Coordinates of C-alpha atoms and ligand atoms in Angstrom, one line a residue:
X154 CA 93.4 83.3 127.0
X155 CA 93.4 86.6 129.0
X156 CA 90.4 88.6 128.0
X157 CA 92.2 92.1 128.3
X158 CA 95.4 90.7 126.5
X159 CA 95.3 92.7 122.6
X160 CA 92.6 91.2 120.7
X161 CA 93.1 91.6 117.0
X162 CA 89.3 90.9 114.8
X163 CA 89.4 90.0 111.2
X164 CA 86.3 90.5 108.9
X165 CA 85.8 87.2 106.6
X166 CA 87.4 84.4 106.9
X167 CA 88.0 83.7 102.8
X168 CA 91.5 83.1 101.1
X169 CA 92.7 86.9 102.6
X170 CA 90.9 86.7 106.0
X171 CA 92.5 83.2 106.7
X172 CA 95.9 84.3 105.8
X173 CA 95.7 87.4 107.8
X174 CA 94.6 85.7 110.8
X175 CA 97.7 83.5 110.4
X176 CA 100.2 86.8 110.8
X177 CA 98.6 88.4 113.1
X178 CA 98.4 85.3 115.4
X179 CA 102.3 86.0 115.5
X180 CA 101.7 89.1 117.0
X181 CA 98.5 89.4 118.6
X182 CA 97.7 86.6 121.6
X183 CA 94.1 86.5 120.8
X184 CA 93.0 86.9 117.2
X185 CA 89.1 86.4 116.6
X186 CA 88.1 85.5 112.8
X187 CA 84.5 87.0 112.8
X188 CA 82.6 84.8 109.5
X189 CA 79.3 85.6 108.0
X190 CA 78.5 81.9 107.0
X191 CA 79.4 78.8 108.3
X192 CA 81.8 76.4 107.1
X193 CA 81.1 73.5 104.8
X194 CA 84.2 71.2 104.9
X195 CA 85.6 71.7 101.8
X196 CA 82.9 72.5 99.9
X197 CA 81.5 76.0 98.1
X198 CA 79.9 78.0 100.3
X199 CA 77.1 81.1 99.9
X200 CA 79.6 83.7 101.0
X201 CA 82.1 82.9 98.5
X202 CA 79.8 82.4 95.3
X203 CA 83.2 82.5 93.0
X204 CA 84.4 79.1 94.6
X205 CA 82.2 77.2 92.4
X206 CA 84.7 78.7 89.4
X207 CA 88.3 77.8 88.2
X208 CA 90.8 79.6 90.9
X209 CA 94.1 79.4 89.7
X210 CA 96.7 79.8 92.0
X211 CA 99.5 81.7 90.6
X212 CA 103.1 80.3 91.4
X213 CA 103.7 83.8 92.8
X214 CA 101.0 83.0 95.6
X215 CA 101.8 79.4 95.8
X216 CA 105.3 80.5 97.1
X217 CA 104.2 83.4 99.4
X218 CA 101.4 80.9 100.9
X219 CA 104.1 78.4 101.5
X220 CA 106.2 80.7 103.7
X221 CA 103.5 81.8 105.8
X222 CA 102.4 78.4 105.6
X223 CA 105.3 76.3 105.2
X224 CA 104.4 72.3 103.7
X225 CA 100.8 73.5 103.3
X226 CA 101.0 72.6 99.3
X227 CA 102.4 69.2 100.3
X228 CA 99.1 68.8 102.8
X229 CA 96.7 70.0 99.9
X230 CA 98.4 67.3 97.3
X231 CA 97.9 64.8 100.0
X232 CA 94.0 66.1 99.9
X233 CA 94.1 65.0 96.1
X234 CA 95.4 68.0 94.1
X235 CA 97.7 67.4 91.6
X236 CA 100.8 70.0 90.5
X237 CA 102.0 69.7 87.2
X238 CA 104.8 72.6 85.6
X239 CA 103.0 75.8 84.1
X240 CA 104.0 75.2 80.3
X241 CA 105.8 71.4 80.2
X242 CA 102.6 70.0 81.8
X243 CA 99.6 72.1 80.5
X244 CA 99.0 74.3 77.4
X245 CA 98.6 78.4 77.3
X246 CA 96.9 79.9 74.9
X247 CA 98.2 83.5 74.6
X248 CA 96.4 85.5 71.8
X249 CA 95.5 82.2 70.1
X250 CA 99.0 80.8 69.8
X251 CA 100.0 77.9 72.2
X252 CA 103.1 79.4 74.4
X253 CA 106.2 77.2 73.6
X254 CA 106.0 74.0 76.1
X255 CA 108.9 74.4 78.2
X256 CA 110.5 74.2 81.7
X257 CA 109.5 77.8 83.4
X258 CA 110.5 76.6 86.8
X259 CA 107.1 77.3 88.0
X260 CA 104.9 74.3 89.2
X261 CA 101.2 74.9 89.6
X262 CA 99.0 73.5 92.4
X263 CA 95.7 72.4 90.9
X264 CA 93.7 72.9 93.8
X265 CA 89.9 74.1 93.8
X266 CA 89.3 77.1 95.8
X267 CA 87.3 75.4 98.5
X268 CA 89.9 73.1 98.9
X269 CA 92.4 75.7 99.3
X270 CA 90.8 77.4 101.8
X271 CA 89.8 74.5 103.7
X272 CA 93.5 73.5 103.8
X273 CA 94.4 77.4 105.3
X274 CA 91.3 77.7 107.4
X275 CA 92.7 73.9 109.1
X276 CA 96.2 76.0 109.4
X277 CA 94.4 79.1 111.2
X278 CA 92.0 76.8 113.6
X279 CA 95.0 74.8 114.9
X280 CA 96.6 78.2 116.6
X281 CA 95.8 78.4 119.7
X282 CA 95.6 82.5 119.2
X283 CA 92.9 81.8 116.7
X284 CA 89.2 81.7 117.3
X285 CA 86.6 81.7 114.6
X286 CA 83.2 82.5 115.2
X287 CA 80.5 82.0 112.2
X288 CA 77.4 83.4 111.3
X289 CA 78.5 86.6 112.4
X290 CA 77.9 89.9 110.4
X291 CA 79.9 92.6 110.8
X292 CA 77.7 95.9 110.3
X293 CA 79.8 99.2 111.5
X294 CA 83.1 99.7 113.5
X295 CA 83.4 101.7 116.8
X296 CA 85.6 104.6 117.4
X297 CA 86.9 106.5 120.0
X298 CA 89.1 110.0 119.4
X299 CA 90.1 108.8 116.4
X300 CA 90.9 105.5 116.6
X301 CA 89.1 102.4 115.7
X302 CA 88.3 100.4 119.0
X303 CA 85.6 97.7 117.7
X304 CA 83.6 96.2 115.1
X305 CA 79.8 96.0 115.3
X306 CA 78.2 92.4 114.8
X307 CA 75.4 90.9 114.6
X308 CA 74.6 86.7 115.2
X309 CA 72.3 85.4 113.2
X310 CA 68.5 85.2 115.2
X311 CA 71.1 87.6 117.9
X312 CA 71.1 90.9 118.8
X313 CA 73.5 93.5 117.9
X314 CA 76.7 93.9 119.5
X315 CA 80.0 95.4 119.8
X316 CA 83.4 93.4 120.2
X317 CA 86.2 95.3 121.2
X318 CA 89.4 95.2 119.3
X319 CA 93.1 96.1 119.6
X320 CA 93.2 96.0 115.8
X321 CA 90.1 95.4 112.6
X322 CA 91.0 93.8 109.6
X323 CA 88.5 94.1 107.2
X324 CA 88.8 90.7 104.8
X325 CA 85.2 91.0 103.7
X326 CA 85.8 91.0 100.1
X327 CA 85.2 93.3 97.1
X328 CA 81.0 94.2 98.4
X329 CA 83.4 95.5 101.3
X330 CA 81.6 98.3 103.3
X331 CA 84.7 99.8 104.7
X332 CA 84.2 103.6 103.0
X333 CA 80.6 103.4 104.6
X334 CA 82.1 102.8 107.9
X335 CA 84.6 104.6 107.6
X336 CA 82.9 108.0 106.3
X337 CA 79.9 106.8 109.5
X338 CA 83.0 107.4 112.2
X339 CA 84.2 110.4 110.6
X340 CA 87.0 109.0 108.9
X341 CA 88.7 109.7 105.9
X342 CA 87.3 107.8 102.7
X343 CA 89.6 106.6 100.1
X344 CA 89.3 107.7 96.5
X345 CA 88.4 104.8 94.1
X346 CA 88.5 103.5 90.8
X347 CA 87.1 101.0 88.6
X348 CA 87.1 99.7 85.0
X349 CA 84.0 98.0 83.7
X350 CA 84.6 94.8 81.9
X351 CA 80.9 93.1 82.5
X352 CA 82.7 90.0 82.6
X353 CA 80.4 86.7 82.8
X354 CA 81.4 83.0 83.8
X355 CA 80.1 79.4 83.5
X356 CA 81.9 76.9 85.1
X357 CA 81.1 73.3 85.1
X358 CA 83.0 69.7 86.4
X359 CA 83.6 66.3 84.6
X360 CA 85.2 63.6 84.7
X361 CA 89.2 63.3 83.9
X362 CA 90.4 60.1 82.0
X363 CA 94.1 59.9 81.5
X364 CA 93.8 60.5 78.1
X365 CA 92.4 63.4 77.8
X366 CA 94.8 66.4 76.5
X367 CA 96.8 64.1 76.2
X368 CA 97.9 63.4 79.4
X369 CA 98.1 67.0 80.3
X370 CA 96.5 68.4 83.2
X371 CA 95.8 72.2 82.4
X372 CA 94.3 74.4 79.6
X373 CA 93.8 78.1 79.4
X374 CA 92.5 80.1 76.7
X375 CA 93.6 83.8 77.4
X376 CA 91.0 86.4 76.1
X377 CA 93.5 88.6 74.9
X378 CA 93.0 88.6 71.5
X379 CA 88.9 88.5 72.0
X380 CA 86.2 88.6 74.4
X381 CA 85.8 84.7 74.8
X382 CA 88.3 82.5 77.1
X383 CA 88.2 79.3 79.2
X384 CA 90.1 77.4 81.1
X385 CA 90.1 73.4 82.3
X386 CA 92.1 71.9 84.5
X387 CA 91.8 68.6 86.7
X388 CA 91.4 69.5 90.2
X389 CA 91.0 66.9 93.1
X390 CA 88.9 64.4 93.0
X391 CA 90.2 63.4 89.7
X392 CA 87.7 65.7 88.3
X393 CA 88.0 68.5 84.8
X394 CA 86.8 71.9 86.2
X395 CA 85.9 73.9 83.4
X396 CA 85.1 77.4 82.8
X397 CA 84.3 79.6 80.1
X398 CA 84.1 83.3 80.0
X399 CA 83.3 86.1 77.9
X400 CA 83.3 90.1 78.7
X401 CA 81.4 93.1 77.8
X402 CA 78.1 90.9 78.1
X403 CA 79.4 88.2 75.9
X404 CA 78.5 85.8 78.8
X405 CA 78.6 82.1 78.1
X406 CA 75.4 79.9 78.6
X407 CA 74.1 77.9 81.8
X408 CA 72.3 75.5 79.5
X409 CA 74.4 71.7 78.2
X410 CA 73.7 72.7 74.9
X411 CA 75.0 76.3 75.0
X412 CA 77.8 75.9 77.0
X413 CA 79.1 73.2 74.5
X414 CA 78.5 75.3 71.7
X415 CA 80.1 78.3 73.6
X416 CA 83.3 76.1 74.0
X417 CA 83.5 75.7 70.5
X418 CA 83.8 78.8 69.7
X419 CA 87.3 79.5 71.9
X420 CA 90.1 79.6 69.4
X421 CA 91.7 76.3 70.0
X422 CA 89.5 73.4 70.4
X423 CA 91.1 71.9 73.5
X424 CA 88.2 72.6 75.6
X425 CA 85.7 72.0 73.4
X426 CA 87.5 68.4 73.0
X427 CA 87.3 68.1 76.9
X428 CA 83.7 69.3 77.0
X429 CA 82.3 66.8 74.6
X430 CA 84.3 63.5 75.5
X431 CA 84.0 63.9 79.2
X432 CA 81.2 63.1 81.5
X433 CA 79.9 65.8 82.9
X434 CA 79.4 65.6 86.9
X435 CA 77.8 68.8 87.5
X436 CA 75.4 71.7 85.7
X437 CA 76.9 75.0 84.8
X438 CA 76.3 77.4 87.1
X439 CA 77.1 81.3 86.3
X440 CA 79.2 84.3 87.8
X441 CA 78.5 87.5 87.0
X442 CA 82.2 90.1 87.3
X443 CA 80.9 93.9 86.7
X444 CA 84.3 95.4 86.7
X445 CA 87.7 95.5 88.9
X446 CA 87.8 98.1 91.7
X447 CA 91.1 99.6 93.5
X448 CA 90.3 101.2 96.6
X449 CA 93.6 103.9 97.5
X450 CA 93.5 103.7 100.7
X451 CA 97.5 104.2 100.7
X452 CA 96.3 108.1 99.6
X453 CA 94.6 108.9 102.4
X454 CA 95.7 112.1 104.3
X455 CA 95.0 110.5 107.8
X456 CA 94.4 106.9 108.8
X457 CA 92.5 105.7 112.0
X458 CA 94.6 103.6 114.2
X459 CA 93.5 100.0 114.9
X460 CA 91.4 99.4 111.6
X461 CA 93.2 98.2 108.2
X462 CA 91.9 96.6 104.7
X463 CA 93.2 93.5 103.1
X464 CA 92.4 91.4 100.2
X465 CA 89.6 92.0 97.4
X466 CA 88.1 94.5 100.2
X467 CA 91.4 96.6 99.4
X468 CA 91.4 95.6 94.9
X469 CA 89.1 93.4 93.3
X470 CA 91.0 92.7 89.9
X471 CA 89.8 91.2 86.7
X472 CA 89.1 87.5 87.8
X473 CA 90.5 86.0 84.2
X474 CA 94.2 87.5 85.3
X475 CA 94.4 84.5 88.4
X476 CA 96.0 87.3 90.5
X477 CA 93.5 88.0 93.5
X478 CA 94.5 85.6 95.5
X479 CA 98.2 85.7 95.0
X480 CA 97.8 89.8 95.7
X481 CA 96.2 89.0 99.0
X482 CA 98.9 86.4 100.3
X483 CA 101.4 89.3 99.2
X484 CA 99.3 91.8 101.0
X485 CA 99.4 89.3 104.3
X486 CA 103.7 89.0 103.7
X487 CA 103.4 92.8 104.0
X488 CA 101.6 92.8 107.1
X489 CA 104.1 90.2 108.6
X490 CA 106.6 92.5 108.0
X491 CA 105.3 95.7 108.6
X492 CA 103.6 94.0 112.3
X493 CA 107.8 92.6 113.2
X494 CA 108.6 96.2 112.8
X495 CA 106.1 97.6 115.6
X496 CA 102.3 98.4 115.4
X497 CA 103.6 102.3 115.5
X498 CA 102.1 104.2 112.5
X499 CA 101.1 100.5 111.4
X500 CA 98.0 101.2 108.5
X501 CA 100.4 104.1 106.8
X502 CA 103.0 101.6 106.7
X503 CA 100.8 98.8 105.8
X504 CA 98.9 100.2 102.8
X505 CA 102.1 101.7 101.0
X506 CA 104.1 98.6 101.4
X507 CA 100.9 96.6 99.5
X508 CA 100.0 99.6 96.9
X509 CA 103.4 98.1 95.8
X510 CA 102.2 95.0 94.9
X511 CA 98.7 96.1 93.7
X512 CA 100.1 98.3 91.2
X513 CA 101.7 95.8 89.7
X514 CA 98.8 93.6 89.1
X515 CA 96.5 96.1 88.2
X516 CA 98.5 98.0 85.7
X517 CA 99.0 94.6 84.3
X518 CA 95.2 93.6 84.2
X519 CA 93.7 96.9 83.7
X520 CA 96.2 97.4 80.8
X521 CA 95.3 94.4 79.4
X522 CA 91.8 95.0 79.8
X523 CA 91.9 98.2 77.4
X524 CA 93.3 96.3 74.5
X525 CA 89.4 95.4 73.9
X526 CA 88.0 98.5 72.5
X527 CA 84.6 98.2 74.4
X528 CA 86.4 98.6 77.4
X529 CA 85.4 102.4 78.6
X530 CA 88.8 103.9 80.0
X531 CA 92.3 106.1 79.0
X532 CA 94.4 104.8 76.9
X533 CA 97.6 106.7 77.3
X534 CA 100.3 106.2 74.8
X535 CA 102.3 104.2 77.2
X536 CA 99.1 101.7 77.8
X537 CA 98.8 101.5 74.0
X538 CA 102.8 100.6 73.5
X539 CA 102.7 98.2 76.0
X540 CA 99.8 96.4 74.5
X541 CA 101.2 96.1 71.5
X542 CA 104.2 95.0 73.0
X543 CA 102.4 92.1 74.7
X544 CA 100.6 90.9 71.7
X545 CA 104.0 90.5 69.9
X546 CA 105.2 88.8 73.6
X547 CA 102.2 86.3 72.6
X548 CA 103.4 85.9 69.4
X549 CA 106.8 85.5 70.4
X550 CA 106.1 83.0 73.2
X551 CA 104.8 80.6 70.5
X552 CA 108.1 79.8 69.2
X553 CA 110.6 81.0 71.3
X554 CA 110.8 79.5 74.9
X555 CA 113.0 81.5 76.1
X556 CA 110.8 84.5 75.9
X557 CA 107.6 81.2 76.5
X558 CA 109.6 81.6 79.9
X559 CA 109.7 84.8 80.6
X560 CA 106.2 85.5 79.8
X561 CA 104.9 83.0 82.4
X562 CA 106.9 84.5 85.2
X563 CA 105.5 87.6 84.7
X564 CA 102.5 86.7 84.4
X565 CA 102.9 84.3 87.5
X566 CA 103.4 87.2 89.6
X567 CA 106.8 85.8 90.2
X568 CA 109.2 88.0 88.4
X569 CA 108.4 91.8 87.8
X570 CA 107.1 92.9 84.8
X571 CA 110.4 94.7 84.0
X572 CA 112.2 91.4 83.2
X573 CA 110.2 91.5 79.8
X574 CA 111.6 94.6 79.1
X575 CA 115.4 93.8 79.3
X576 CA 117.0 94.2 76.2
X577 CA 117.9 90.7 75.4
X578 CA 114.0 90.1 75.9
X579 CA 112.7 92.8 73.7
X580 CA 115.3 91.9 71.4
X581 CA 113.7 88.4 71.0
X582 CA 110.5 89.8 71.2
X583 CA 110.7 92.2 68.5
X584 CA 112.2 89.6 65.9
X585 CA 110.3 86.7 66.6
X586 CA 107.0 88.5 67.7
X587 CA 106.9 89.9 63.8
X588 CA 104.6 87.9 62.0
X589 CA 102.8 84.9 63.4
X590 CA 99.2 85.2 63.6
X591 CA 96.7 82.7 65.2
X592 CA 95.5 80.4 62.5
X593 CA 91.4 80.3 61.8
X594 CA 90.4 82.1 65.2
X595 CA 86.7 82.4 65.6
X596 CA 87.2 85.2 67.8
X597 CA 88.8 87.7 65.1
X598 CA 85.1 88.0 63.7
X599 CA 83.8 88.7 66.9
Ligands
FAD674 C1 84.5 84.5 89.4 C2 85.9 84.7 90.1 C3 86.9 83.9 89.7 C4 88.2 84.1 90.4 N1 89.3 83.4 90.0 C5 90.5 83.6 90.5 C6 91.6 82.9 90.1 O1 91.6 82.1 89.2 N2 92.8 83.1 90.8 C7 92.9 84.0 91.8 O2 93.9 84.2 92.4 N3 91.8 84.8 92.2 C8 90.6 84.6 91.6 N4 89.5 85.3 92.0 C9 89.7 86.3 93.1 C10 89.7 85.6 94.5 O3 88.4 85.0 94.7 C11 89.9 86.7 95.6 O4 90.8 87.6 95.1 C12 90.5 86.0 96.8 O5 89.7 85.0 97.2 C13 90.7 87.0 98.0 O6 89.5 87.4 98.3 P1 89.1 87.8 99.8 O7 89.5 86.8 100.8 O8 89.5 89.2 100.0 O9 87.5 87.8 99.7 P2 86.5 86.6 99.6 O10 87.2 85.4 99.1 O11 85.4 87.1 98.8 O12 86.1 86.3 101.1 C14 85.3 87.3 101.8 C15 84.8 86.6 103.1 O13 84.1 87.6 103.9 C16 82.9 87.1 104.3 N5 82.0 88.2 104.6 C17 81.5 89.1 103.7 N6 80.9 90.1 104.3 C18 81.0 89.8 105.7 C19 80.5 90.5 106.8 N7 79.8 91.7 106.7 N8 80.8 90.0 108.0 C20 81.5 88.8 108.2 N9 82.0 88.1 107.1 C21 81.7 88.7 105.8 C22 82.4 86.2 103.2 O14 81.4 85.3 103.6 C23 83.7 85.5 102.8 O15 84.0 84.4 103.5 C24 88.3 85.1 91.4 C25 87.2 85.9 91.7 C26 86.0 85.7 91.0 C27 84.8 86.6 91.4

């Protein structure tokens, strides 16, 4: 590679990072992936302490993966992780009440997130415009008149140093230290906003045996109607991955005993069942989630050339949603496009094509997220509405599977949120969302 032919640089090398590097490699002759740790096959490492929890991949991100990385899902089942359809094959719990088991046309891949990633970081190495270099800390970013001409790095036991860059992608996650930098170059500094949710997890593996759930390969408990949720679902390796989670400092426990315990207080005892019959294979280990953050970047007045933000650097959402990762590889399809039309005017055009798609997912999870009353933030009429629409979606869902259908789209990040609000949709929902109410849930005196 010619060392004065455009060098783009991308921060981190997790889910958003990997998929960046993977566009930009269409456009840019030498992309460098700079990594903080190093790389454990596919297993958790320390720079991504989430991995060790459930990562749902959303259908929405499956399919967006798939076109920047086309047969990928075929090369991660033939790693060992199953797919199974989102309602026929598993069991949602929405509000308490089991969404009607039906064909939604969406087929989840039950992958872990190591295994994920190590699947895309395999995709990334084998371009030959790709280079990744680990244990390498980004610290700063250079400028010059204006525009961002390099990132500053340290190796670990190295000295500091500079590596010059075309263009800076900044996939470091959501401790991203892009404003610092920024505001340190004499750039413009996006506004942000957050919503506190103190959100704790305990995740945990066992052992699958066929007959568990009845042959079914998926569970999740959603929180709406309480602070407590889980979620199981057999990943490779044959292998239940468990979590359970509870917000506003309801955090589940870390100890056998606890966790157990913990399960058994979900709403529906699938998980409890798993938890007790199954052997575990692991110790819970914890994750602590303070709150979602949105950085607007797509407000700013002025942008410097040659520097962008991706990924949960750009919006860290509400983990029990499943949409960060399918908002990054929608953020990467952005930058696709926007880099085929030119690199002219590139992060103006960048950050307003993905506010598009974060705005979708966080009205959706910080609107949900206000339903709980603890959770500090407004509640305009229109949030309050629409939360009352959802619950009756809930209760709909549970015996209708038409509206079972829609529901999982939308919430799959695959069909826009508007689709629930056609009026053959709200007609369903009104009527059949009128009076079913969870039966005996624990979580109602909570
Ligand atoms: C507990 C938890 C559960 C989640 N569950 C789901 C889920 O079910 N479904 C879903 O879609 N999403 C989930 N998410 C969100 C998901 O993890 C992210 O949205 C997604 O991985 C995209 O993140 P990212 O690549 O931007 O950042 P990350 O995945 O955090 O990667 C950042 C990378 O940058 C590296 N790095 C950090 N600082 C530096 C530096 N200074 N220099 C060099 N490298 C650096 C890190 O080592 C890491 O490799 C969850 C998040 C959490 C916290």
């Amino acid at each position: 590679m010619n060392s004065d032919s455009p060098h783009a640089v991308v921060l981190g090398a997790g889910i958003a990072g990997l998929l960046a590097a993977i566009v930009l490699a269409e456009h840019f002759p030498r992309v460098t992936v700079l990594e903080r740790d190093t790389f454990a096959g596919s297993e958790p490492r320390r720079g991504v302490p989430q991995a060790r929890h459930l990562h749902g991949l959303m259908e929405g991100g499956r399919a967006v993966i798939e076109t920047l990385c086309p047969g990928l899902t075929e090369e991660i089942v033939a790693a060992g992780a199953p797919t199974t359809e989102v309602l026929a094959g598993s069991r949602w719990y929405l509000s308490g009440l089991r969404a009607a088991p039906t064909e939604t046309g969406l087929v989840t891949l039950l992958a872990s997130r190591p295994l994920l990633e190590w699947g895309l970081r395999r995709r990334a190495a084998a371009l030959p415009e790709v280079r990744f270099r680990e244990s390498v800390a980004a610290h700063g970013l250079v400028a010059v008149a204006g525009r961002i001409t390099g990132v500053l790095v340290s190796e670990s036991g190295g000295h500091a140093q500079a590596v010059a860059a075309d263009l800076v992608v900044d996939c470091t996650g959501r401790a991203s230290r892009a404003p610092e930098w920024l505001r340190a170059v004499g750039a413009h500094v996006p506004e942000q906003d957050s919503v506190v949710i103190d959100l704790g997890y305990s995740s945990r593996t066992y052992r699958h045996r066929p007959e568990h759930l009845d042959g079914q390969l998926g569970v999740v408990v959603s929180t709406m109607a309480g602070r407590r949720g889980g979620g199981a679902i057999v990943v490779e390796g044959d292998r239940w991955h468990v979590t359970l989670g509870g917000m506003l400092g309801d955090h589940p426990p870390t100890d056998h005993e606890g966790f157990t315990a913990f399960a058994a207080t979900l709403p529906v005892p699938d998980i409890h069942r798993i938890v007790t019959d199954a052997e575990p294979l692991s110790d819970p280990v914890p994750h602590r989630f303070r709150g979602s953050v949105r950085r607007y970047f797509e407000r700013l007045p002025a942008y410097p050339e040659g520097f962008l933000v991706l990924g949960d650097s750009l919006c860290s959402f509400n983990p029990l949603y499943a949409q960060g990762m399918t908002v990054a590889a929608q953020q990467a399809l952005t930058l696709r496009a926007c880099l085929r039309a030119g690199v002219a005017e590139l992060p103006g055009r960048f950050y307003s094509g993905a506010a598009r798609h974060v705005d979708v997912a966080w009205r959706m999870s910080t609107g949900a997220d206000l339903n709980h009353p603890g959770v500090v933030g407004r509640r305009t009429p229109r949030i309050r509405l629409l939360n009352s629409y959802i619950g009756r979606a809930h209760r709909a869902a549970h015996i209708d599977p038409i509206v079972a259908r829609a529901f999982m789209r939308v919430a799959n990040l695959v069909d826009p949120p508007e689709t629930l609000l056609s009026p053959g949709t709200v007609a369903r929902i009104l009527w059949h969302g009128r009076g079913v109410r969870p039966e005996g849930s624990p979580l109602h005196s909570q």
